[in-house]
PDB file of C-alpha atoms in Angstrom:
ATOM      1  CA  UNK C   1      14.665 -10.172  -2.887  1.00 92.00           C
ATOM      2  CA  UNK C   2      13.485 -13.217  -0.750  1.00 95.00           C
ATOM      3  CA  UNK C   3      15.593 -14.318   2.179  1.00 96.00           C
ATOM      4  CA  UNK C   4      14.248 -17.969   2.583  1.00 96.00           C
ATOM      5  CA  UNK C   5      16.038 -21.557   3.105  1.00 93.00           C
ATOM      6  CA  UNK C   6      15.333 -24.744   1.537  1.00 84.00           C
ATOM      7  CA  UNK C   7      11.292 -25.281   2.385  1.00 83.00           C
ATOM      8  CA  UNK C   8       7.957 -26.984   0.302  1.00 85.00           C
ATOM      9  CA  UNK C   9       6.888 -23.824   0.598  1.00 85.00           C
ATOM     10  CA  UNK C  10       8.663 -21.783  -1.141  1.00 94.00           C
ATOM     11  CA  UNK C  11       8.210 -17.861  -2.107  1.00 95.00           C
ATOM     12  CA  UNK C  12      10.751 -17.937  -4.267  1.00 95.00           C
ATOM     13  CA  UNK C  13       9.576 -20.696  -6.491  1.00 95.00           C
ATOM     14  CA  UNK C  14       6.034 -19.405  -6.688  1.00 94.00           C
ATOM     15  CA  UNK C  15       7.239 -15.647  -7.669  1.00 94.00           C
ATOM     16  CA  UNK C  16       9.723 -16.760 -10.191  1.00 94.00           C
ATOM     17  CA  UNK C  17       7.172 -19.488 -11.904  1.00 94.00           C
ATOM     18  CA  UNK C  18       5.356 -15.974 -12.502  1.00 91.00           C
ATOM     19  CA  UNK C  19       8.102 -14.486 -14.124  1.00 90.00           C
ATOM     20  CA  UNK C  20       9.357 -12.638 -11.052  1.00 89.00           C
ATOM     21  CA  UNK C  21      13.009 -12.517 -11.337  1.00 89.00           C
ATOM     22  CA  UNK C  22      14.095 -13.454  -7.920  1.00 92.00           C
ATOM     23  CA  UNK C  23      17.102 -12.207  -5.776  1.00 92.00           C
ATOM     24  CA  UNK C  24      17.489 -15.284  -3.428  1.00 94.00           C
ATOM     25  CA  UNK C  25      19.532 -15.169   0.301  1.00 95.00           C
ATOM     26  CA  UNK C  26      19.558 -18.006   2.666  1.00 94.00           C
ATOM     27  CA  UNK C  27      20.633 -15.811   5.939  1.00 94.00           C
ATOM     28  CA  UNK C  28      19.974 -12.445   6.729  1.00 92.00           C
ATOM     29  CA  UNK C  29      23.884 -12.019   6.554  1.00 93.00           C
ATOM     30  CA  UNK C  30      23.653 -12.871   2.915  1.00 94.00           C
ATOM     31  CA  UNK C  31      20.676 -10.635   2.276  1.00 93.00           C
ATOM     32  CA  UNK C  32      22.560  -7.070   3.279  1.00 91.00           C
ATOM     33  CA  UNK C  33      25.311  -7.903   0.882  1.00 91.00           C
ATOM     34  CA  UNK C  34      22.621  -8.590  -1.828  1.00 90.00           C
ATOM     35  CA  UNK C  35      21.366  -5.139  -1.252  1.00 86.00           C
ATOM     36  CA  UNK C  36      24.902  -3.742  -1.798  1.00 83.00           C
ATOM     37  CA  UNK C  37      25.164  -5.291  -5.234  1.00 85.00           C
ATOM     38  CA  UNK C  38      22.171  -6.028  -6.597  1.00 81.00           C
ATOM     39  CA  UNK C  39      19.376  -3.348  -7.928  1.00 80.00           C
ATOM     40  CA  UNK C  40      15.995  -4.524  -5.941  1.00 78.00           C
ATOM     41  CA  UNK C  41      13.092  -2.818  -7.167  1.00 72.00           C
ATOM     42  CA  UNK C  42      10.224  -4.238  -5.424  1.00 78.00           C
ATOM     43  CA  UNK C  43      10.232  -5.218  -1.828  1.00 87.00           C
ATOM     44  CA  UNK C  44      12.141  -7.555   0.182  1.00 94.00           C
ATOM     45  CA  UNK C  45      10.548 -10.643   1.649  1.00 96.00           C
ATOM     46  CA  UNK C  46      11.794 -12.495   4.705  1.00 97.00           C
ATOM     47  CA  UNK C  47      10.503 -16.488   4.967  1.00 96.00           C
ATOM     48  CA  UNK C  48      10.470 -16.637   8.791  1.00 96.00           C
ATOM     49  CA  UNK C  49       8.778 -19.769   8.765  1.00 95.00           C
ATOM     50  CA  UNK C  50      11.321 -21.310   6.659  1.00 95.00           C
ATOM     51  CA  UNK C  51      14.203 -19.778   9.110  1.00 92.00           C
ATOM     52  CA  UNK C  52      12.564 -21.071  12.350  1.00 93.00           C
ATOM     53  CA  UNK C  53      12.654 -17.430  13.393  1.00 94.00           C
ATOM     54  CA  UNK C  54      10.547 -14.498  14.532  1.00 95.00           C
ATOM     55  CA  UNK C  55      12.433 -12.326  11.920  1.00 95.00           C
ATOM     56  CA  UNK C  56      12.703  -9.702  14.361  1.00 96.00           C
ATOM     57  CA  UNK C  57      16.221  -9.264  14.143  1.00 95.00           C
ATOM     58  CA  UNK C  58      16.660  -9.886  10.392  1.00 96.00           C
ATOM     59  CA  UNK C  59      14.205  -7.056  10.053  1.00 96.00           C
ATOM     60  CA  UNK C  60      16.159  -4.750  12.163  1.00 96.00           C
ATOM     61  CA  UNK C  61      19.330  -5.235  10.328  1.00 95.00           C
ATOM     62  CA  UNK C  62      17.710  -4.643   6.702  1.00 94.00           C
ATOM     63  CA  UNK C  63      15.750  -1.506   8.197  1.00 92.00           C
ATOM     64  CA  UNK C  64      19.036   0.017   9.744  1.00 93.00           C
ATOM     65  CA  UNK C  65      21.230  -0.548   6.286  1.00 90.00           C
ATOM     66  CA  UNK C  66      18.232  -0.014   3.858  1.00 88.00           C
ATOM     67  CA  UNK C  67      15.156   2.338   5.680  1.00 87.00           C
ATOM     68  CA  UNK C  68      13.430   2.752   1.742  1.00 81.00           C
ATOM     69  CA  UNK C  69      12.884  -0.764   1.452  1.00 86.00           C
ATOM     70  CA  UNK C  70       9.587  -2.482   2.494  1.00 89.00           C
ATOM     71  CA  UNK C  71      10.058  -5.721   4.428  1.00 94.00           C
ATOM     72  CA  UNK C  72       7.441  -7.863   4.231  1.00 95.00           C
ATOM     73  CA  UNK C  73       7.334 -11.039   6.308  1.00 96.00           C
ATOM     74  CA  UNK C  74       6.104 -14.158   5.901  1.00 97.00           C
ATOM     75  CA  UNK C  75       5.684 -15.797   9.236  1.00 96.00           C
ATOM     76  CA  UNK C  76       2.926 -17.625  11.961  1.00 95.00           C
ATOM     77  CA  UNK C  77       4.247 -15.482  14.507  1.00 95.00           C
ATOM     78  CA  UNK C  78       3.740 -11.791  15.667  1.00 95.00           C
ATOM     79  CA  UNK C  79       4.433  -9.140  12.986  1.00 95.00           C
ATOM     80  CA  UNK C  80       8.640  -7.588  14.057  1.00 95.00           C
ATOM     81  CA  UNK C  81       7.744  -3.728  14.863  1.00 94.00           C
ATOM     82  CA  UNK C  82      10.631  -3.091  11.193  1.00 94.00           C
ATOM     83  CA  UNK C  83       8.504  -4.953   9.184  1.00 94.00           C
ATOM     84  CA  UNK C  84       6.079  -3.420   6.983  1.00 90.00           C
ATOM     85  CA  UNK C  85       3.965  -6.570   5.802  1.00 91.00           C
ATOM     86  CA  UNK C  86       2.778  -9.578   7.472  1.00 95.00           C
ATOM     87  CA  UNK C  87       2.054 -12.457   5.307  1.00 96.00           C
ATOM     88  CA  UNK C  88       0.384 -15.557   6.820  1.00 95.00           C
ATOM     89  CA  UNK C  89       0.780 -18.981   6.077  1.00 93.00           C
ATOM     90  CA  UNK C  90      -1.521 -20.363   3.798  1.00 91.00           C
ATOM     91  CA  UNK C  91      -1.434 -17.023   1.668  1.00 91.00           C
ATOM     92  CA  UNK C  92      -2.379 -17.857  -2.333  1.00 93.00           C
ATOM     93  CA  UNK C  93      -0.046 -17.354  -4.680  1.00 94.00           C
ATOM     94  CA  UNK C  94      -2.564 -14.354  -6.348  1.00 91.00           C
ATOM     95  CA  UNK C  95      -2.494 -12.362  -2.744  1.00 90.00           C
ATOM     96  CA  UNK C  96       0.741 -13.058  -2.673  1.00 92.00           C
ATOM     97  CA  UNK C  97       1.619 -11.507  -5.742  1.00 90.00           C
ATOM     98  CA  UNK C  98      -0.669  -8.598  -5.021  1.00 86.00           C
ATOM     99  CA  UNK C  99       1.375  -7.648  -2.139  1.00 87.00           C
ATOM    100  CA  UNK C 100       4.313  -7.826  -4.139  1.00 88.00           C
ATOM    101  CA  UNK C 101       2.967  -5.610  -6.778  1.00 86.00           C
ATOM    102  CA  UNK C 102       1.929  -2.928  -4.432  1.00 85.00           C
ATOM    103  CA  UNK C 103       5.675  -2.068  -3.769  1.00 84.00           C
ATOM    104  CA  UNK C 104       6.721  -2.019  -7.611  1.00 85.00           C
ATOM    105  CA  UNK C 105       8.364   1.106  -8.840  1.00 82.00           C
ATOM    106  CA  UNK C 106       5.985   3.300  -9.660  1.00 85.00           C
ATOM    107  CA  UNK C 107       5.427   4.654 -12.939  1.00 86.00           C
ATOM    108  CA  UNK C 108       4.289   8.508 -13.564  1.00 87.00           C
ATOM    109  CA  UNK C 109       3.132   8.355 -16.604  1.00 89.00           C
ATOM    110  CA  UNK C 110       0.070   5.811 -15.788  1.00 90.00           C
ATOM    111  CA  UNK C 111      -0.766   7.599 -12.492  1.00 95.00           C
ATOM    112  CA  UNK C 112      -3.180  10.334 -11.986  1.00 96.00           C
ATOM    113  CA  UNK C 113      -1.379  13.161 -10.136  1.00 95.00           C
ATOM    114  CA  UNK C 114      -2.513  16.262  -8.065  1.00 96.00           C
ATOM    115  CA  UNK C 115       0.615  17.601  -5.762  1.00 94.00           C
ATOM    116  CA  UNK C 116       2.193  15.117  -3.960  1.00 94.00           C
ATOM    117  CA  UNK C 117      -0.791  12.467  -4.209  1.00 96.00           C
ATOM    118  CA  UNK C 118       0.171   9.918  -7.433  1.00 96.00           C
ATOM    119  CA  UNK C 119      -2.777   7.482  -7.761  1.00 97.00           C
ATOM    120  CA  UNK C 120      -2.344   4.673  -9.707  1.00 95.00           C
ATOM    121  CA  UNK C 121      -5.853   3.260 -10.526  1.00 95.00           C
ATOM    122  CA  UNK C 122      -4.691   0.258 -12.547  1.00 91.00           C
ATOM    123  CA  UNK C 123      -2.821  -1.458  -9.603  1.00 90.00           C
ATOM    124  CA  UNK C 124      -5.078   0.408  -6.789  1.00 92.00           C
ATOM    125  CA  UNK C 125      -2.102   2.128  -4.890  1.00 94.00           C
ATOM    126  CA  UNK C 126      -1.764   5.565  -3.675  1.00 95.00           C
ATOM    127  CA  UNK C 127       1.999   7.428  -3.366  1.00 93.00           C
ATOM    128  CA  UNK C 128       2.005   9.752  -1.287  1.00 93.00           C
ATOM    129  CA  UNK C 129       5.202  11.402   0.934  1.00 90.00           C
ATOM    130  CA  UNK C 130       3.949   8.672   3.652  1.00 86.00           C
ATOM    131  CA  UNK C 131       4.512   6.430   1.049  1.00 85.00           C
ATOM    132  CA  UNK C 132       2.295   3.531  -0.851  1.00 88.00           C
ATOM    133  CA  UNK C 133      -0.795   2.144   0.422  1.00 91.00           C
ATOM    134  CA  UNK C 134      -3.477  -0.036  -1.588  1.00 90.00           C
ATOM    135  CA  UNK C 135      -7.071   1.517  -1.489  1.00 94.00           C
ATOM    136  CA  UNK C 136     -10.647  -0.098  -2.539  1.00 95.00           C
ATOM    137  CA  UNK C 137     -12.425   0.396  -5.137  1.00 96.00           C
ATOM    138  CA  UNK C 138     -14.636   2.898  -3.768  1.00 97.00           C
ATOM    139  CA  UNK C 139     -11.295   4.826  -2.397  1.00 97.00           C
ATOM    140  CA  UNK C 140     -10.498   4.921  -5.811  1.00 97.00           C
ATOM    141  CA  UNK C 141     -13.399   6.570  -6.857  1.00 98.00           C
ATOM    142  CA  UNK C 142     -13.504   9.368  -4.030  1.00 98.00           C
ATOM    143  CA  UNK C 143      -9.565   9.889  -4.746  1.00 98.00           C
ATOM    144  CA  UNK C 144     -10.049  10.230  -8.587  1.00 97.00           C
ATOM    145  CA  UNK C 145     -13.198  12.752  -8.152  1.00 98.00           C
ATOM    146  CA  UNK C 146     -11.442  14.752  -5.558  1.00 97.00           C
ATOM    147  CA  UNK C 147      -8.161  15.028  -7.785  1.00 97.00           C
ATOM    148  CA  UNK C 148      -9.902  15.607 -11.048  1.00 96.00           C
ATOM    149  CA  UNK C 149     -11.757  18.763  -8.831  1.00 95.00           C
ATOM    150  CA  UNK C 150      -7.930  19.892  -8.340  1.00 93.00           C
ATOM    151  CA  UNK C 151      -8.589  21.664  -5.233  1.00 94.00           C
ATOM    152  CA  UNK C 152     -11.882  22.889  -5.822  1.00 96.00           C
ATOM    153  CA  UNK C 153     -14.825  22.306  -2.637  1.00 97.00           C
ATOM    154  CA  UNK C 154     -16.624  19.749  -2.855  1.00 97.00           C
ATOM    155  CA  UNK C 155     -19.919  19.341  -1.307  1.00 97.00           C
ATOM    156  CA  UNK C 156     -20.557  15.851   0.558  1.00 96.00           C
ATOM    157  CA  UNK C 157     -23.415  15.166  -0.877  1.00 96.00           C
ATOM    158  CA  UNK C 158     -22.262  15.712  -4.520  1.00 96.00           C
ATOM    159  CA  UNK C 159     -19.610  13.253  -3.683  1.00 96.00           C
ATOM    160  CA  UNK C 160     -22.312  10.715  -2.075  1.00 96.00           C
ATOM    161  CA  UNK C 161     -24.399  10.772  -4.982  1.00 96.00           C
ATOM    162  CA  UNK C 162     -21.454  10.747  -8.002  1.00 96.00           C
ATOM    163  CA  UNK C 163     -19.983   7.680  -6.470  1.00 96.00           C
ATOM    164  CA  UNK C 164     -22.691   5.882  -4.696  1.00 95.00           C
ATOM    165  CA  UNK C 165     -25.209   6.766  -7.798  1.00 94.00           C
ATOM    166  CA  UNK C 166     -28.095   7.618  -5.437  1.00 90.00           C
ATOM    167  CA  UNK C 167     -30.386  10.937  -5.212  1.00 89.00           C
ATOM    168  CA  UNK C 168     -30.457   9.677  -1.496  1.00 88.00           C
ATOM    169  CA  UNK C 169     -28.299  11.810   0.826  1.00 84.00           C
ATOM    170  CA  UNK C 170     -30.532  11.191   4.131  1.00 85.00           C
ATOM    171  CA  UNK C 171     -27.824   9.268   5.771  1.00 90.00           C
ATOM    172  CA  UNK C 172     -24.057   9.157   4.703  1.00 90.00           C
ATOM    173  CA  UNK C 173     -21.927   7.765   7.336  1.00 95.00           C
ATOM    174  CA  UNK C 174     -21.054   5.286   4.790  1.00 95.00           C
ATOM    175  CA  UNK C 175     -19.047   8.475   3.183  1.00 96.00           C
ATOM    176  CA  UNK C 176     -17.460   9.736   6.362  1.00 96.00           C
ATOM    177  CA  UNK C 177     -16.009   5.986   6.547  1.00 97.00           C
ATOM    178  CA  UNK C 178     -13.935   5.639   3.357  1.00 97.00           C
ATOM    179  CA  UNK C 179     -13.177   9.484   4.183  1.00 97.00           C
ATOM    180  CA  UNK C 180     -11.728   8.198   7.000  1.00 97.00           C
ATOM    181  CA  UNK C 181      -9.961   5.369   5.544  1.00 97.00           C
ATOM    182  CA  UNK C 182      -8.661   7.319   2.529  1.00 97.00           C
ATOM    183  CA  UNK C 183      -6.714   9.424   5.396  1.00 97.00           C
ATOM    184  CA  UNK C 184      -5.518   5.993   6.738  1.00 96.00           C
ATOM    185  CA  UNK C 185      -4.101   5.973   3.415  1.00 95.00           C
ATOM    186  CA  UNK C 186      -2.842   9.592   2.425  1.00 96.00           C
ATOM    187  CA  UNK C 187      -2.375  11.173   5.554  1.00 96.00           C
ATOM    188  CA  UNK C 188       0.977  10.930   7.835  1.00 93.00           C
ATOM    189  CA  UNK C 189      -1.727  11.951  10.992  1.00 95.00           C
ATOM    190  CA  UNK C 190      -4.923  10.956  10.131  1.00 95.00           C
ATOM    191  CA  UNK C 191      -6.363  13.235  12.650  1.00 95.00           C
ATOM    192  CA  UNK C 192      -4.943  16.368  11.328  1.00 96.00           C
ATOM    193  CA  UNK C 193      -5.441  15.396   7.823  1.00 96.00           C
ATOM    194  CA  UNK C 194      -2.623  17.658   5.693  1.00 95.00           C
ATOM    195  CA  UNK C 195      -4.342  16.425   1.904  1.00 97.00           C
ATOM    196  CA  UNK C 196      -7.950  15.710   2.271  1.00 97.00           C
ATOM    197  CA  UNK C 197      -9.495  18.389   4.398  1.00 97.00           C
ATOM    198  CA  UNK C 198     -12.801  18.684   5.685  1.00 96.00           C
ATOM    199  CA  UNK C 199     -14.898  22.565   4.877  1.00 96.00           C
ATOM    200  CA  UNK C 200     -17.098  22.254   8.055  1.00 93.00           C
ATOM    201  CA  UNK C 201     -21.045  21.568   7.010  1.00 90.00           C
ATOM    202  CA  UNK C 202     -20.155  21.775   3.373  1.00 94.00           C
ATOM    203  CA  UNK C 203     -18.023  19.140   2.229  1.00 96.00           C
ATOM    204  CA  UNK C 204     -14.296  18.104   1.236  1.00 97.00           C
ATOM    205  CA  UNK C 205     -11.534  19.374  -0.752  1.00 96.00           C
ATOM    206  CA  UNK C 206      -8.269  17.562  -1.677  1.00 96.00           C
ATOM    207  CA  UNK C 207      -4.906  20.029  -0.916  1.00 93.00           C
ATOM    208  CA  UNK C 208      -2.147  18.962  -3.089  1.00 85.00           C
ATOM    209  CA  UNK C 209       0.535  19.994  -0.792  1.00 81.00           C
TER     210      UNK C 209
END
């Protein structure tokens, strides 16, 4: 669903020219009744720019009568604290789908699963109980390797060398930093990582639950 008003720019005009089929609201008003009746799969997006509007409210009301819903927002202006996405102006159609795409439904059967973790390689996106979050290509990798080891340890530098392909293991901080962005991803406290734990001086094992 896209909450916009007459504008040039137009979301809704560049998703459905895609083959998006587009739930269209002009006021926020509109928008919560749409929700009520209609069956929105993806993500709803709020045109602030086209509104002459922070959002801020708009975002409030959605997140109070529909909390599963991501709200992205397409504004010039700070991001509302109930919005999920910001999307800036000047944002291509391609990104712009992209962000769409990472809230789609997400389908089982073309995800790898281990526990709670579903990763879906094909449209780089993670479920977990925190909920979706796009990884890189090289979070990918670590994520896939770590689930196909279903729970088993795995030593850091067997992990450096498998996705990296190098014998070199002399310096891997470049390791510890998609470690730590892959529990950006997974984990609800990043700090006190629940999934991807660390086996002190020996390496990394993924916990399903």
């Amino acid at each position: 669903m896209i909450i916009e008003k007459n504008t040039r720019d137009s979301l809704a005009s560049r998703l459905s020219a895609h083959g998006y089929s587009v739930c269209l609201a002009m006021t926020g008003t509109e928008a919560l009744e749409a929700l009520s009746q209609h069956n929105i799969t993806h993500a709803v997006i709020l045109n602030a720019i086209s509104m002459r509007s922070n959002g801020a409210r708009t975002c409030a009301a959605l997140k109070r009568a529909a909390p599963s819903y991501p709200i992205l927002i397409y504004s010039d202006r700070e991001k509302p604290a109930k919005a999920d996405v910001l999307l800036r102006p000047g944002l291509s159609t391609r990104k712009l789908i992209n962000r769409v795409e990472l809230y789609s439904p997400m389908d089982k059967k073309h995800c790898l699963q281990y526990g709670d973790i579903f990763l879906d390689e094909e449209k780089q996106r993670v479920f977990t109980p925190k909920g979706v979050s796009h990884l890189s290509t090289k979070e990918i990798q670590i994520l896939k390797y770590l689930i196909k080891k279903k729970g088993a340890l795995v030593p850091k530098e067997e992990l450096f060398t498998k996705i990296w392909k190098t014998s070199y293991v002399g310096d891997m901080n470049t390791l510890y930093t998609y470690i730590n962005f892959l529990r950006g991803a997974i984990e609800q406290d990043p700090s006190d990582p629940r999934y991807l734990c660390t086996v002190r001086g020996k390496g990394y094992l993924l916990n399903g639950k």
